[in-house]
mmCIF file with all atom_site columns, C-alpha atoms in Angstrom:
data_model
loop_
_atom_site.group_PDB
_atom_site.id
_atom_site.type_symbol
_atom_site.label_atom_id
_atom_site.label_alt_id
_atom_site.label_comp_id
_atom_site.label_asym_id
_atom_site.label_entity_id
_atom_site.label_seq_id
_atom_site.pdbx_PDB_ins_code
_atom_site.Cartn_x
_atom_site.Cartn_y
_atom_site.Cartn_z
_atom_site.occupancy
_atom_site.B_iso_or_equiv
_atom_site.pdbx_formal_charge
_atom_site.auth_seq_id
_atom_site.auth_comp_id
_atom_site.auth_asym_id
_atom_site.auth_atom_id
_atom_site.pdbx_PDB_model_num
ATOM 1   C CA . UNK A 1 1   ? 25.111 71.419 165.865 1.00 87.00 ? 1   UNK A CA 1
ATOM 2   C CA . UNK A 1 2   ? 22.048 72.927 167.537 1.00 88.00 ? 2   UNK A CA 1
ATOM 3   C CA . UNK A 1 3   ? 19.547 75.908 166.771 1.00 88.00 ? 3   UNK A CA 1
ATOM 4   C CA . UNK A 1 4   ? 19.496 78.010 169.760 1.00 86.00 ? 4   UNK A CA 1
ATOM 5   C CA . UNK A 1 5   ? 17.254 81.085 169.616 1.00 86.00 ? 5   UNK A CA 1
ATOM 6   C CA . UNK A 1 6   ? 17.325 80.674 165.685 1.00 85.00 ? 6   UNK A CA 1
ATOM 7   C CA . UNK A 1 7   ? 20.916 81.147 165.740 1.00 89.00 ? 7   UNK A CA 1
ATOM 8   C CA . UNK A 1 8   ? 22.961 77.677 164.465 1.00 90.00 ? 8   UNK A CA 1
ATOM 9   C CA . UNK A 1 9   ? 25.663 76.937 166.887 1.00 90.00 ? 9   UNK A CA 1
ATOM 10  C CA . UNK A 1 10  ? 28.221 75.085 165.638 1.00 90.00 ? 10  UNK A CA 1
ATOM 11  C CA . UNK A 1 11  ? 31.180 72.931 167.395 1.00 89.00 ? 11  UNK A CA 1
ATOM 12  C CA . UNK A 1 12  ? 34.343 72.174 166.639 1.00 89.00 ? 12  UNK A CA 1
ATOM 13  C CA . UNK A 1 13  ? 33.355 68.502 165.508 1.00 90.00 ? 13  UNK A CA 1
ATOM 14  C CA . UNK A 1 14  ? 30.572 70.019 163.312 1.00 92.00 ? 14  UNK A CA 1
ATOM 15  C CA . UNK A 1 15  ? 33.546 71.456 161.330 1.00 91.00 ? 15  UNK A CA 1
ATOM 16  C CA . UNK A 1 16  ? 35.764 68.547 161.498 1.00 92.00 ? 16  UNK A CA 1
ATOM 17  C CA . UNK A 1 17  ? 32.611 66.367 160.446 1.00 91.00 ? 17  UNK A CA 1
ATOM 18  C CA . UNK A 1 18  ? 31.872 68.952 157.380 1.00 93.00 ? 18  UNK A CA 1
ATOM 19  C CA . UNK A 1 19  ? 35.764 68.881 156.224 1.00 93.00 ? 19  UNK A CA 1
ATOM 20  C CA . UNK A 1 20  ? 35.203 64.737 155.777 1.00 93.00 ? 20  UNK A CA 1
ATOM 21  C CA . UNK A 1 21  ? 31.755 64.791 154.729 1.00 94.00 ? 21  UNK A CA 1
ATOM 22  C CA . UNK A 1 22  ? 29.457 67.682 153.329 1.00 92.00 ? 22  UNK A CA 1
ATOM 23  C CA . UNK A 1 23  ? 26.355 65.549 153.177 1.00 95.00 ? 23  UNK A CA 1
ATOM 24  C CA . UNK A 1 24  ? 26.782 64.528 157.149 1.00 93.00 ? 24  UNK A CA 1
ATOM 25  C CA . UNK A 1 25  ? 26.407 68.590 157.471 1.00 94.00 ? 25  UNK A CA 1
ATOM 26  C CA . UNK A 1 26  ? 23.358 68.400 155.594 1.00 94.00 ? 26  UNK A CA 1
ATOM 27  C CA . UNK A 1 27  ? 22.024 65.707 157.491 1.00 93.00 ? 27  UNK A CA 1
ATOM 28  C CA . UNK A 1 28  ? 22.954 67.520 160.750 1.00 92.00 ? 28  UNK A CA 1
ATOM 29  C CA . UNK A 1 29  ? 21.210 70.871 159.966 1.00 93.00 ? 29  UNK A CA 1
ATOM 30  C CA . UNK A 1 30  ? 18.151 68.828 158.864 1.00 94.00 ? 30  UNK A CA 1
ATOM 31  C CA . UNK A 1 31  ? 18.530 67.163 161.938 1.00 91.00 ? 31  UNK A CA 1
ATOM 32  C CA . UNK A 1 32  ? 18.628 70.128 164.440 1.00 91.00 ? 32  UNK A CA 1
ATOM 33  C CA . UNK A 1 33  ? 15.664 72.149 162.307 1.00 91.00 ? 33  UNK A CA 1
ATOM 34  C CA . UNK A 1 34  ? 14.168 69.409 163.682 1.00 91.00 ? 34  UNK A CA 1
ATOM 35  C CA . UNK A 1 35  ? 13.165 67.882 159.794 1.00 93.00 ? 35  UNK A CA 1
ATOM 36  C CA . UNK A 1 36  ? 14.809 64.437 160.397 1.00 90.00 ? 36  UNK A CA 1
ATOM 37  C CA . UNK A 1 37  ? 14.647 62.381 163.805 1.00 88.00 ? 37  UNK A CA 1
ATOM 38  C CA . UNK A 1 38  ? 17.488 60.575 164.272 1.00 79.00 ? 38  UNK A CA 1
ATOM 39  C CA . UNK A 1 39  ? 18.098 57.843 167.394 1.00 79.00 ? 39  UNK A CA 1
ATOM 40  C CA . UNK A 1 40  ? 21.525 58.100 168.866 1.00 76.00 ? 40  UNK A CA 1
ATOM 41  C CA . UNK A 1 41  ? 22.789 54.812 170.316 1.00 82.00 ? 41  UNK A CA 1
ATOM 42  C CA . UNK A 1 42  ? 25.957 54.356 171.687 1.00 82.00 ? 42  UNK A CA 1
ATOM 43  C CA . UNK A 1 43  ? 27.480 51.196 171.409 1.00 89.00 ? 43  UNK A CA 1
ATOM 44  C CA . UNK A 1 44  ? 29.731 49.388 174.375 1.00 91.00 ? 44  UNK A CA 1
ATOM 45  C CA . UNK A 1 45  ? 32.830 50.843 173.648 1.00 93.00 ? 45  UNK A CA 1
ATOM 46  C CA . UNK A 1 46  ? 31.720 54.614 172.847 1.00 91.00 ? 46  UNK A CA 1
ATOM 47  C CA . UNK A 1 47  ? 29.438 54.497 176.173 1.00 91.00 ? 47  UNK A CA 1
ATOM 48  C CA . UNK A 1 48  ? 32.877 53.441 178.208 1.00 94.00 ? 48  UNK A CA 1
ATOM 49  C CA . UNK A 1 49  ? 34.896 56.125 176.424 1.00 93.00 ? 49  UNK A CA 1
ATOM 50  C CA . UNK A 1 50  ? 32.228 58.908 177.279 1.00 90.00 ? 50  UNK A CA 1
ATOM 51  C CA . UNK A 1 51  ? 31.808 57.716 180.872 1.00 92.00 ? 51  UNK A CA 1
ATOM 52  C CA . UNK A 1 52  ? 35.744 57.572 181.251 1.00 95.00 ? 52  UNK A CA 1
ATOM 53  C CA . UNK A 1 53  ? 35.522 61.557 179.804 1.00 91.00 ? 53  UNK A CA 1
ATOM 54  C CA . UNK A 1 54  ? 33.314 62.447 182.240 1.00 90.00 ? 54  UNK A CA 1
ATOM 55  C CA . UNK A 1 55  ? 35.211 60.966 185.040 1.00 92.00 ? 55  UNK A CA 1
ATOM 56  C CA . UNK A 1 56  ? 38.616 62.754 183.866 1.00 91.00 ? 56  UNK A CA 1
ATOM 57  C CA . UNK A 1 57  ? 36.576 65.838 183.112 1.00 87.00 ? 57  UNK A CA 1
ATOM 58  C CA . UNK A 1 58  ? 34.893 65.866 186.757 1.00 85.00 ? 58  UNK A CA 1
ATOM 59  C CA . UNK A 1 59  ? 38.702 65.269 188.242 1.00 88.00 ? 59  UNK A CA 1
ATOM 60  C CA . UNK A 1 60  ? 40.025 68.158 186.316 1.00 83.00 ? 60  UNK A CA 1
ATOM 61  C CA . UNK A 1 61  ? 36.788 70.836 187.914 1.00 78.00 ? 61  UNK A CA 1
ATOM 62  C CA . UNK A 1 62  ? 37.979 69.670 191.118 1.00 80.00 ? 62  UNK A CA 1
ATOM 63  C CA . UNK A 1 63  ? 41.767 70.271 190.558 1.00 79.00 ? 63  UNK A CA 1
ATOM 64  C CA . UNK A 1 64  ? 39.958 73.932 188.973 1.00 73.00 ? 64  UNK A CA 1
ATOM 65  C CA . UNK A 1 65  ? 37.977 74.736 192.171 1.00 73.00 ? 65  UNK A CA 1
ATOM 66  C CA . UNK A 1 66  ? 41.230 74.144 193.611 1.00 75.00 ? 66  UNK A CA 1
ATOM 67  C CA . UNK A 1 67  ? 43.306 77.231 192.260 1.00 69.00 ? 67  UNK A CA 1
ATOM 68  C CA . UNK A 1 68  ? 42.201 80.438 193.669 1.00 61.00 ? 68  UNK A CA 1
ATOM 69  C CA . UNK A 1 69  ? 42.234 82.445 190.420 1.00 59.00 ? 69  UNK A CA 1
ATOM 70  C CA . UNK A 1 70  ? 40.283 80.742 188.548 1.00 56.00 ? 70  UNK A CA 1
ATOM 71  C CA . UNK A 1 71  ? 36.198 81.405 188.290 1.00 52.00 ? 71  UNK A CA 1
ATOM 72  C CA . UNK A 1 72  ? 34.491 77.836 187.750 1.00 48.00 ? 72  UNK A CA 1
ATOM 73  C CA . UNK A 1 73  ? 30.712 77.830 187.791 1.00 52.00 ? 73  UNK A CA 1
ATOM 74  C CA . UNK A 1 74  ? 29.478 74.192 187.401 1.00 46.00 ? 74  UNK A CA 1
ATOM 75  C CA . UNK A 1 75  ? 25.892 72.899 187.041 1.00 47.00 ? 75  UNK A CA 1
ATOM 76  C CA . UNK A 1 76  ? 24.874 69.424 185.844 1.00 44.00 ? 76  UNK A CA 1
ATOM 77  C CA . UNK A 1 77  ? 21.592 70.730 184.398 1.00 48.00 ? 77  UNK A CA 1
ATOM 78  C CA . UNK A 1 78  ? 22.755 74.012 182.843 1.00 52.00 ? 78  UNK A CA 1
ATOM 79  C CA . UNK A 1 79  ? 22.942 72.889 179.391 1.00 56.00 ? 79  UNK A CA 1
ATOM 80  C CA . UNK A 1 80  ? 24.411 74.977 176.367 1.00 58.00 ? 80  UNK A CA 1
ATOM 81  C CA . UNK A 1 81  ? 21.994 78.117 175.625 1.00 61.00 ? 81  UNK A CA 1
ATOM 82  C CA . UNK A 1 82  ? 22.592 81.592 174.239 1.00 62.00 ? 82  UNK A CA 1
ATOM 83  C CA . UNK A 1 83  ? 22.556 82.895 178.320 1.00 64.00 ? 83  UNK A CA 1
ATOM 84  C CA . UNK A 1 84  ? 25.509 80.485 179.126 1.00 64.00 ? 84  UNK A CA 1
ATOM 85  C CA . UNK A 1 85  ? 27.056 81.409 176.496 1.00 64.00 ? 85  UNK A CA 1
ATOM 86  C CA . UNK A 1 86  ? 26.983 85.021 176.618 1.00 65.00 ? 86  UNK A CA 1
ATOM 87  C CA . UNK A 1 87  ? 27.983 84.487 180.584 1.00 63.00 ? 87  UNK A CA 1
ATOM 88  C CA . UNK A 1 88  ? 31.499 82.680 179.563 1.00 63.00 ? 88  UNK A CA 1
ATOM 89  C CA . UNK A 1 89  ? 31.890 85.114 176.471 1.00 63.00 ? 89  UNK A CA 1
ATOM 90  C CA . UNK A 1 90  ? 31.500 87.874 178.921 1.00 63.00 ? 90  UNK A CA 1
ATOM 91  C CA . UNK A 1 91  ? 34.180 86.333 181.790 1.00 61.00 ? 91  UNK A CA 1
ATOM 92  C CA . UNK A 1 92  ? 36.506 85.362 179.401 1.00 63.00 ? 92  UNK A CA 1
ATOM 93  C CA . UNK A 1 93  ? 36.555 88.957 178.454 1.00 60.00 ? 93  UNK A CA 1
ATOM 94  C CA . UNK A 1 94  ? 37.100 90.435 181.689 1.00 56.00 ? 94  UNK A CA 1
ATOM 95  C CA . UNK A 1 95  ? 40.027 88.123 182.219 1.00 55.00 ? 95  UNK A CA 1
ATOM 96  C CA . UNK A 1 96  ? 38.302 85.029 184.153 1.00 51.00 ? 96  UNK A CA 1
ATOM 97  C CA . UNK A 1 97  ? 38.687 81.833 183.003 1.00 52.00 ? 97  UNK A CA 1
ATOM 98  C CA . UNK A 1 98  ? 35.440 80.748 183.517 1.00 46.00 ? 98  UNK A CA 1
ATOM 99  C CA . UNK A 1 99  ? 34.202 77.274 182.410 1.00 51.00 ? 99  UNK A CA 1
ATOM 100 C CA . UNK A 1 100 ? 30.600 76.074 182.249 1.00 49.00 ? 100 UNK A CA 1
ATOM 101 C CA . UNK A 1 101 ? 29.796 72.238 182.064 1.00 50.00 ? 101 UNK A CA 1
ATOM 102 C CA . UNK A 1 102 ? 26.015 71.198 180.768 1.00 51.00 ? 102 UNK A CA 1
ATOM 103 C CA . UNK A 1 103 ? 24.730 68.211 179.875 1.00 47.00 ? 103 UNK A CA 1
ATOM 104 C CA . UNK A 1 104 ? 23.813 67.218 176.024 1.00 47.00 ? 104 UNK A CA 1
ATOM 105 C CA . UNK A 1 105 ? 25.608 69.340 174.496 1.00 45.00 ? 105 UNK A CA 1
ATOM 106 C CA . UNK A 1 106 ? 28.105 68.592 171.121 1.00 41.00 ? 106 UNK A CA 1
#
């Protein structure tokens, strides 16, 4: 969950996280209003399984760049704003699959 532009963007875990627990939502919006501070620390095993995503996810761009009809724009330090989203909103429009990979995000 993050406030971008004043606009709440949500995720896909935001609404699996809501559907098991409607105070974690309320904790989450208070913590991307920036009303709560909250230190994220991953332990062992969750720091394995995110380094092990971004090795299968890094695989699968290259397998992407591979395939000629397929648009992939990649940048490490793009991040998740309302401009990258309105650019893969807009491809995926016109027919390109385009994907965008930034770091932070949820």
């Amino acid at each position: 969950m993050q406030l971008l532009d004043d606009q709440l963007i949500l995720s896909a875990s935001d609404l699996n996280n809501h559907l098991a627990c409607a105070h974690l939502t309320t904790l989450d919006l208070a913590r991307a209003r920036g009303e709560l501070e909250v230190e994220l620390e991953r332990g062992a095993d969750a720091e394995l399984l995110a380094r092990k995503g971004d090795e299968y996810e890094d695989r699968y761009l290259v397998h992407m760049r591979e395939i000629p009809d397929i648009c992939t724009k990649y940048s490490a330090s793009m991040g998740t704003s309302s401009s990258t989203i309105s650019l893969t909103s807009l491809a995926l429009g016109i027919g390109l699959r385009q994907r965008f990979r930034g770091q932070g995000g949820t």
